[in-house]
Amino acid sequence: PCNVVVLISGSGSNLQALLDSQDEKNAARIRAVVSNREEAFGLQRAQAAGIATHLVRHKDFADREAFDAALMAIIDKHQPDLVVLAGFMRILTPGFVRHYQGRLLNIHPSLLPKYKGLDTHRRALEAGDTEHGCSVHFVTEELDGGPVAIQAYLSVQPGETLESLTSRVHAAEHIIYPLAVRWFAEGRLRLAEQGAMLDGNPLPGTGHL
Ligand code: GAR
């Protein structure tokens, strides 16, 4: 099996999708969930599923390096093969990213490389985009800039609102994140020098290291 640790900051609906995708046929095993916020509803989802939870409050640390060191210590206790960022809203230090290079995935609510950062749905609507979506990518030191593993494309509908677009993208996230995690757990998805690879083939249009 592939030991997975999931990092969250909020609702944890992506965590829920990952929990729901766990079965004997899935090599991915969620061993622990770590949150930087105690109000994160995802902690309750993890507890309801019988998964170990940890709270590491970023406010308790003097700087990012100290926070990330505490995070790494807790994560590494679970001997992760994969660390999954699922709505984890802290920027990670280069040391953290390097430590988990090739085994750190993030989901981002846009068609990367478009709309890195926050407020992605509003920005896509304001730009009049006809397509929007979400991306799972390997995390590198460039924020939201690592090689893409899978994307879901949605057509922006006439009369689309921020609420409808947000909820449709969320639904797509809940499909592609469990898929990418399963691929990784099966050894099908990996990070190489030239970018993300699936079944030994370079994925098109993705970044490199
Ligand atoms: C998701 O839409 C995810 O793509 C986004 O936060 C949301 C978390 O929802 N992540 C980012 O914006 C990362 N910069 P969830 O807590 O319900 O999974």
PDB file of C-alpha atoms and ligand atoms in Angstrom:
ATOM      1  CA  PRO A   1       0.000   0.000   0.000  1.00  0.00           C
ATOM      2  CA  CYS A   2       0.896   3.671  -0.423  1.00  0.00           C
ATOM      3  CA  ASN A   3       0.843   5.657   2.824  1.00  0.00           C
ATOM      4  CA  VAL A   4      -0.844   9.017   2.323  1.00  0.00           C
ATOM      5  CA  VAL A   5      -0.905  12.038   4.636  1.00  0.00           C
ATOM      6  CA  VAL A   6      -3.432  14.761   3.776  1.00  0.00           C
ATOM      7  CA  LEU A   7      -3.000  18.434   4.740  1.00  0.00           C
ATOM      8  CA  ILE A   8      -6.091  20.623   5.047  1.00  0.00           C
ATOM      9  CA  SER A   9      -7.145  24.064   6.248  1.00  0.00           C
ATOM     10  CA  GLY A  10     -10.905  24.047   5.801  1.00  0.00           C
ATOM     11  CA  SER A  11     -14.010  22.183   4.780  1.00  0.00           C
ATOM     12  CA  GLY A  12     -12.154  19.157   3.502  1.00  0.00           C
ATOM     13  CA  SER A  13     -14.570  18.178   0.751  1.00  0.00           C
ATOM     14  CA  ASN A  14     -11.590  16.951  -1.285  1.00  0.00           C
ATOM     15  CA  LEU A  15     -10.420  14.974   1.740  1.00  0.00           C
ATOM     16  CA  GLN A  16     -13.907  13.449   1.855  1.00  0.00           C
ATOM     17  CA  ALA A  17     -13.667  12.435  -1.794  1.00  0.00           C
ATOM     18  CA  LEU A  18     -10.303  10.800  -1.054  1.00  0.00           C
ATOM     19  CA  LEU A  19     -11.724   9.018   1.991  1.00  0.00           C
ATOM     20  CA  ASP A  20     -14.686   7.802  -0.066  1.00  0.00           C
ATOM     21  CA  SER A  21     -12.335   6.434  -2.738  1.00  0.00           C
ATOM     22  CA  GLN A  22     -10.538   4.153  -0.277  1.00  0.00           C
ATOM     23  CA  ASP A  23     -11.190   0.484  -0.779  1.00  0.00           C
ATOM     24  CA  GLU A  24      -9.232  -2.775  -1.122  1.00  0.00           C
ATOM     25  CA  LYS A  25      -8.662  -2.124  -4.817  1.00  0.00           C
ATOM     26  CA  ASN A  26      -7.106   1.273  -4.102  1.00  0.00           C
ATOM     27  CA  ALA A  27      -3.449   1.106  -3.056  1.00  0.00           C
ATOM     28  CA  ALA A  28      -3.685   4.561  -1.423  1.00  0.00           C
ATOM     29  CA  ARG A  29      -4.154   4.465   2.362  1.00  0.00           C
ATOM     30  CA  ILE A  30      -4.816   7.699   4.202  1.00  0.00           C
ATOM     31  CA  ARG A  31      -2.843   7.380   7.432  1.00  0.00           C
ATOM     32  CA  ALA A  32      -3.276  10.863   8.886  1.00  0.00           C
ATOM     33  CA  VAL A  33      -4.836  14.269   8.334  1.00  0.00           C
ATOM     34  CA  VAL A  34      -3.045  17.427   9.455  1.00  0.00           C
ATOM     35  CA  SER A  35      -4.698  20.837   9.742  1.00  0.00           C
ATOM     36  CA  ASN A  36      -3.255  24.253  10.525  1.00  0.00           C
ATOM     37  CA  ARG A  37      -6.675  25.454  11.710  1.00  0.00           C
ATOM     38  CA  GLU A  38      -8.637  23.839  14.523  1.00  0.00           C
ATOM     39  CA  GLU A  39     -11.983  24.962  13.034  1.00  0.00           C
ATOM     40  CA  ALA A  40     -11.290  22.999   9.848  1.00  0.00           C
ATOM     41  CA  PHE A  41     -14.340  20.791   9.303  1.00  0.00           C
ATOM     42  CA  GLY A  42     -12.105  18.273   7.563  1.00  0.00           C
ATOM     43  CA  LEU A  43     -10.752  17.247  10.980  1.00  0.00           C
ATOM     44  CA  GLN A  44     -14.232  15.979  11.853  1.00  0.00           C
ATOM     45  CA  ARG A  45     -14.478  14.147   8.543  1.00  0.00           C
ATOM     46  CA  ALA A  46     -11.171  12.398   9.294  1.00  0.00           C
ATOM     47  CA  GLN A  47     -12.229  11.489  12.829  1.00  0.00           C
ATOM     48  CA  ALA A  48     -15.534  10.100  11.534  1.00  0.00           C
ATOM     49  CA  ALA A  49     -13.514   7.878   9.190  1.00  0.00           C
ATOM     50  CA  GLY A  50     -11.256   6.701  12.021  1.00  0.00           C
ATOM     51  CA  ILE A  51      -8.157   8.470  10.674  1.00  0.00           C
ATOM     52  CA  ALA A  52      -5.520  10.008  12.955  1.00  0.00           C
ATOM     53  CA  THR A  53      -5.662  13.810  13.069  1.00  0.00           C
ATOM     54  CA  HIS A  54      -3.101  16.432  14.049  1.00  0.00           C
ATOM     55  CA  LEU A  55      -3.428  20.137  14.583  1.00  0.00           C
ATOM     56  CA  VAL A  56      -0.348  22.279  13.869  1.00  0.00           C
ATOM     57  CA  ARG A  57      -1.344  25.911  14.295  1.00  0.00           C
ATOM     58  CA  HIS A  58       0.798  28.169  12.167  1.00  0.00           C
ATOM     59  CA  LYS A  59       0.176  30.949  14.684  1.00  0.00           C
ATOM     60  CA  ASP A  60       2.108  29.010  17.323  1.00  0.00           C
ATOM     61  CA  PHE A  61       5.359  29.359  15.372  1.00  0.00           C
ATOM     62  CA  ALA A  62       7.717  32.283  14.952  1.00  0.00           C
ATOM     63  CA  ASP A  63       8.214  31.835  11.225  1.00  0.00           C
ATOM     64  CA  ARG A  64       7.466  29.602   8.256  1.00  0.00           C
ATOM     65  CA  GLU A  65      10.625  27.554   8.765  1.00  0.00           C
ATOM     66  CA  ALA A  66       9.627  26.623  12.322  1.00  0.00           C
ATOM     67  CA  PHE A  67       6.044  25.844  11.289  1.00  0.00           C
ATOM     68  CA  ASP A  68       7.164  23.685   8.369  1.00  0.00           C
ATOM     69  CA  ALA A  69       9.694  21.849  10.550  1.00  0.00           C
ATOM     70  CA  ALA A  70       6.894  20.948  12.978  1.00  0.00           C
ATOM     71  CA  LEU A  71       4.684  19.868  10.088  1.00  0.00           C
ATOM     72  CA  MET A  72       7.421  17.669   8.613  1.00  0.00           C
ATOM     73  CA  ALA A  73       8.081  16.010  11.983  1.00  0.00           C
ATOM     74  CA  ILE A  74       4.425  15.027  12.348  1.00  0.00           C
ATOM     75  CA  ILE A  75       3.980  13.998   8.730  1.00  0.00           C
ATOM     76  CA  ASP A  76       7.129  11.853   8.735  1.00  0.00           C
ATOM     77  CA  LYS A  77       5.953   9.890  11.773  1.00  0.00           C
ATOM     78  CA  HIS A  78       3.450   8.341   9.369  1.00  0.00           C
ATOM     79  CA  GLN A  79       6.186   7.380   6.859  1.00  0.00           C
ATOM     80  CA  PRO A  80       4.303   8.843   3.911  1.00  0.00           C
ATOM     81  CA  ASP A  81       4.854   7.730   0.347  1.00  0.00           C
ATOM     82  CA  LEU A  82       2.658  10.652  -0.704  1.00  0.00           C
ATOM     83  CA  VAL A  83       1.637  13.954   0.883  1.00  0.00           C
ATOM     84  CA  VAL A  84      -1.576  15.461  -0.463  1.00  0.00           C
ATOM     85  CA  LEU A  85      -2.489  19.143  -0.111  1.00  0.00           C
ATOM     86  CA  ALA A  86      -6.284  19.366  -0.080  1.00  0.00           C
ATOM     87  CA  GLY A  87      -7.271  22.977   0.463  1.00  0.00           C
ATOM     88  CA  PHE A  88      -4.163  23.602   2.558  1.00  0.00           C
ATOM     89  CA  MET A  89      -3.902  27.377   2.470  1.00  0.00           C
ATOM     90  CA  ARG A  90      -0.313  27.996   3.627  1.00  0.00           C
ATOM     91  CA  ILE A  91       2.642  28.638   1.368  1.00  0.00           C
ATOM     92  CA  LEU A  92       5.286  25.996   2.050  1.00  0.00           C
ATOM     93  CA  THR A  93       9.009  26.713   2.367  1.00  0.00           C
ATOM     94  CA  PRO A  94      11.517  25.507  -0.234  1.00  0.00           C
ATOM     95  CA  GLY A  95      12.939  23.131   2.388  1.00  0.00           C
ATOM     96  CA  PHE A  96       9.540  21.485   2.869  1.00  0.00           C
ATOM     97  CA  VAL A  97       8.908  21.226  -0.859  1.00  0.00           C
ATOM     98  CA  ARG A  98      12.363  19.724  -1.477  1.00  0.00           C
ATOM     99  CA  HIS A  99      11.906  17.217   1.336  1.00  0.00           C
ATOM    100  CA  TYR A 100       8.774  15.817  -0.345  1.00  0.00           C
ATOM    101  CA  GLN A 101       9.830  16.383  -3.956  1.00  0.00           C
ATOM    102  CA  GLY A 102       8.089  13.902  -6.234  1.00  0.00           C
ATOM    103  CA  ARG A 103       5.674  12.815  -3.508  1.00  0.00           C
ATOM    104  CA  LEU A 104       3.757  16.057  -2.916  1.00  0.00           C
ATOM    105  CA  LEU A 105       0.520  16.777  -4.812  1.00  0.00           C
ATOM    106  CA  ASN A 106      -1.779  19.811  -4.728  1.00  0.00           C
ATOM    107  CA  ILE A 107      -5.169  20.574  -6.222  1.00  0.00           C
ATOM    108  CA  HIS A 108      -5.739  24.057  -7.572  1.00  0.00           C
ATOM    109  CA  PRO A 109      -9.074  25.504  -8.715  1.00  0.00           C
ATOM    110  CA  SER A 110      -8.048  26.704 -12.176  1.00  0.00           C
ATOM    111  CA  LEU A 111      -6.674  25.454 -15.454  1.00  0.00           C
ATOM    112  CA  LEU A 112      -3.027  26.031 -14.608  1.00  0.00           C
ATOM    113  CA  PRO A 113      -0.921  27.856 -15.655  1.00  0.00           C
ATOM    114  CA  LYS A 114      -3.879  30.265 -15.649  1.00  0.00           C
ATOM    115  CA  TYR A 115      -4.915  31.884 -12.369  1.00  0.00           C
ATOM    116  CA  LYS A 116      -2.289  30.880  -9.895  1.00  0.00           C
ATOM    117  CA  GLY A 117      -3.057  32.106  -6.384  1.00  0.00           C
ATOM    118  CA  LEU A 118      -6.447  32.997  -4.937  1.00  0.00           C
ATOM    119  CA  ASP A 119      -9.898  34.013  -6.196  1.00  0.00           C
ATOM    120  CA  THR A 120      -9.585  31.886  -9.313  1.00  0.00           C
ATOM    121  CA  HIS A 121     -13.291  31.510 -10.156  1.00  0.00           C
ATOM    122  CA  ARG A 122     -13.999  35.227  -9.951  1.00  0.00           C
ATOM    123  CA  ARG A 123     -10.951  35.979 -12.110  1.00  0.00           C
ATOM    124  CA  ALA A 124     -12.003  33.447 -14.771  1.00  0.00           C
ATOM    125  CA  LEU A 125     -15.537  34.916 -14.893  1.00  0.00           C
ATOM    126  CA  GLU A 126     -14.302  38.504 -15.033  1.00  0.00           C
ATOM    127  CA  ALA A 127     -11.969  37.614 -17.892  1.00  0.00           C
ATOM    128  CA  GLY A 128     -14.920  36.195 -19.834  1.00  0.00           C
ATOM    129  CA  ASP A 129     -13.259  32.796 -20.133  1.00  0.00           C
ATOM    130  CA  THR A 130     -15.334  30.154 -21.896  1.00  0.00           C
ATOM    131  CA  GLU A 131     -13.423  27.347 -20.179  1.00  0.00           C
ATOM    132  CA  HIS A 132     -12.430  26.904 -16.589  1.00  0.00           C
ATOM    133  CA  GLY A 133     -11.606  23.975 -14.367  1.00  0.00           C
ATOM    134  CA  CYS A 134      -9.116  22.540 -11.925  1.00  0.00           C
ATOM    135  CA  SER A 135      -5.677  20.966 -11.904  1.00  0.00           C
ATOM    136  CA  VAL A 136      -3.794  18.415  -9.848  1.00  0.00           C
ATOM    137  CA  HIS A 137      -0.077  19.081  -9.940  1.00  0.00           C
ATOM    138  CA  PHE A 138       3.182  18.062  -8.336  1.00  0.00           C
ATOM    139  CA  VAL A 139       4.365  20.757  -5.970  1.00  0.00           C
ATOM    140  CA  THR A 140       7.656  22.460  -6.728  1.00  0.00           C
ATOM    141  CA  GLU A 141       9.202  25.616  -5.334  1.00  0.00           C
ATOM    142  CA  GLU A 142       7.282  27.742  -7.820  1.00  0.00           C
ATOM    143  CA  LEU A 143       3.874  28.491  -6.271  1.00  0.00           C
ATOM    144  CA  ASP A 144       1.125  26.674  -8.227  1.00  0.00           C
ATOM    145  CA  GLY A 145       3.754  26.161 -10.932  1.00  0.00           C
ATOM    146  CA  GLY A 146       4.673  22.488 -10.689  1.00  0.00           C
ATOM    147  CA  PRO A 147       4.043  19.886 -13.393  1.00  0.00           C
ATOM    148  CA  VAL A 148       0.384  19.135 -13.993  1.00  0.00           C
ATOM    149  CA  ALA A 149      -0.839  15.538 -13.566  1.00  0.00           C
ATOM    150  CA  ILE A 150      -4.497  15.892 -14.564  1.00  0.00           C
ATOM    151  CA  GLN A 151      -6.964  18.677 -15.327  1.00  0.00           C
ATOM    152  CA  ALA A 152     -10.738  18.818 -15.595  1.00  0.00           C
ATOM    153  CA  TYR A 153     -12.138  21.290 -18.148  1.00  0.00           C
ATOM    154  CA  LEU A 154     -15.608  22.828 -17.780  1.00  0.00           C
ATOM    155  CA  SER A 155     -17.437  25.064 -20.249  1.00  0.00           C
ATOM    156  CA  VAL A 156     -18.542  28.300 -18.637  1.00  0.00           C
ATOM    157  CA  GLN A 157     -22.316  28.422 -19.211  1.00  0.00           C
ATOM    158  CA  PRO A 158     -24.396  31.454 -20.200  1.00  0.00           C
ATOM    159  CA  GLY A 159     -25.610  33.059 -16.980  1.00  0.00           C
ATOM    160  CA  GLU A 160     -22.951  31.251 -14.975  1.00  0.00           C
ATOM    161  CA  THR A 161     -22.605  32.733 -11.484  1.00  0.00           C
ATOM    162  CA  LEU A 162     -19.683  32.634  -9.102  1.00  0.00           C
ATOM    163  CA  GLU A 163     -21.641  30.167  -6.984  1.00  0.00           C
ATOM    164  CA  SER A 164     -22.521  27.817  -9.824  1.00  0.00           C
ATOM    165  CA  LEU A 165     -19.004  27.851 -11.229  1.00  0.00           C
ATOM    166  CA  THR A 166     -17.446  27.289  -7.814  1.00  0.00           C
ATOM    167  CA  SER A 167     -19.678  24.335  -7.120  1.00  0.00           C
ATOM    168  CA  ARG A 168     -19.172  22.774 -10.557  1.00  0.00           C
ATOM    169  CA  VAL A 169     -15.398  23.071 -10.244  1.00  0.00           C
ATOM    170  CA  HIS A 170     -15.574  21.537  -6.782  1.00  0.00           C
ATOM    171  CA  ALA A 171     -17.489  18.558  -8.148  1.00  0.00           C
ATOM    172  CA  ALA A 172     -14.792  18.094 -10.789  1.00  0.00           C
ATOM    173  CA  GLU A 173     -12.058  18.296  -8.141  1.00  0.00           C
ATOM    174  CA  HIS A 174     -13.722  15.443  -6.283  1.00  0.00           C
ATOM    175  CA  ILE A 175     -13.357  13.291  -9.396  1.00  0.00           C
ATOM    176  CA  ILE A 176      -9.812  14.088 -10.490  1.00  0.00           C
ATOM    177  CA  TYR A 177      -8.061  14.179  -7.103  1.00  0.00           C
ATOM    178  CA  PRO A 178      -8.913  10.609  -6.076  1.00  0.00           C
ATOM    179  CA  LEU A 179      -7.971   9.504  -9.596  1.00  0.00           C
ATOM    180  CA  ALA A 180      -4.533  11.164  -9.463  1.00  0.00           C
ATOM    181  CA  VAL A 181      -3.863   9.815  -5.966  1.00  0.00           C
ATOM    182  CA  ARG A 182      -4.814   6.320  -7.070  1.00  0.00           C
ATOM    183  CA  TRP A 183      -2.548   6.558 -10.124  1.00  0.00           C
ATOM    184  CA  PHE A 184       0.311   7.657  -7.895  1.00  0.00           C
ATOM    185  CA  ALA A 185      -0.355   4.855  -5.426  1.00  0.00           C
ATOM    186  CA  GLU A 186      -0.285   2.320  -8.256  1.00  0.00           C
ATOM    187  CA  GLY A 187       3.067   3.667  -9.448  1.00  0.00           C
ATOM    188  CA  ARG A 188       1.541   4.918 -12.695  1.00  0.00           C
ATOM    189  CA  LEU A 189       1.957   8.631 -12.043  1.00  0.00           C
ATOM    190  CA  ARG A 190       5.367  10.016 -11.190  1.00  0.00           C
ATOM    191  CA  LEU A 191       7.528  13.087 -11.424  1.00  0.00           C
ATOM    192  CA  ALA A 192      10.534  12.985 -13.754  1.00  0.00           C
ATOM    193  CA  GLU A 193      13.072  15.621 -14.819  1.00  0.00           C
ATOM    194  CA  GLN A 194      10.979  16.582 -17.833  1.00  0.00           C
ATOM    195  CA  GLY A 195       7.702  16.754 -15.921  1.00  0.00           C
ATOM    196  CA  ALA A 196       4.859  14.498 -14.865  1.00  0.00           C
ATOM    197  CA  MET A 197       4.678  11.034 -16.419  1.00  0.00           C
ATOM    198  CA  LEU A 198       1.712   8.678 -16.668  1.00  0.00           C
ATOM    199  CA  ASP A 199       2.420   5.034 -17.514  1.00  0.00           C
ATOM    200  CA  GLY A 200       5.884   6.082 -18.657  1.00  0.00           C
ATOM    201  CA  ASN A 201       4.604   8.744 -21.064  1.00  0.00           C
ATOM    202  CA  PRO A 202       5.294  12.438 -20.523  1.00  0.00           C
ATOM    203  CA  LEU A 203       2.055  14.327 -19.939  1.00  0.00           C
ATOM    204  CA  PRO A 204       1.542  17.116 -22.483  1.00  0.00           C
ATOM    205  CA  GLY A 205       1.689  20.786 -21.732  1.00  0.00           C
ATOM    206  CA  THR A 206       3.127  20.403 -18.294  1.00  0.00           C
ATOM    207  CA  GLY A 207       5.958  22.140 -16.508  1.00  0.00           C
ATOM    208  CA  HIS A 208       9.368  20.687 -15.733  1.00  0.00           C
ATOM    209  CA  LEU A 209      11.590  20.687 -12.673  1.00  0.00           C
TER     210      LEU A 209
HETATM  211  C1  GAR B   1     -10.527  23.604  -3.228  1.00  0.00           C
HETATM  212  O1  GAR B   1     -11.358  24.247  -4.179  1.00  0.00           O
HETATM  213  C2  GAR B   1      -9.081  23.670  -3.645  1.00  0.00           C
HETATM  214  O2  GAR B   1      -8.917  23.578  -5.038  1.00  0.00           O
HETATM  215  C3  GAR B   1      -8.676  25.004  -3.130  1.00  0.00           C
HETATM  216  O3  GAR B   1      -9.316  25.123  -1.896  1.00  0.00           O
HETATM  217  C4  GAR B   1     -10.529  24.393  -1.920  1.00  0.00           C
HETATM  218  C5  GAR B   1     -10.595  23.500  -0.709  1.00  0.00           C
HETATM  219  O4  GAR B   1     -11.841  22.899  -0.591  1.00  0.00           O
HETATM  220  N1  GAR B   1      -7.272  25.096  -3.011  1.00  0.00           N
HETATM  221  C6  GAR B   1      -6.577  26.215  -3.231  1.00  0.00           C
HETATM  222  O5  GAR B   1      -7.089  27.259  -3.534  1.00  0.00           O
HETATM  223  C7  GAR B   1      -5.081  26.063  -3.050  1.00  0.00           C
HETATM  224  N2  GAR B   1      -4.412  27.309  -3.297  1.00  0.00           N
HETATM  225  P1  GAR B   1     -12.074  21.680   0.382  1.00  0.00           P
HETATM  226  O6  GAR B   1     -11.482  22.075   1.759  1.00  0.00           O
HETATM  227  O7  GAR B   1     -13.545  21.523   0.468  1.00  0.00           O
HETATM  228  O8  GAR B   1     -11.378  20.486  -0.185  1.00  0.00           O
END
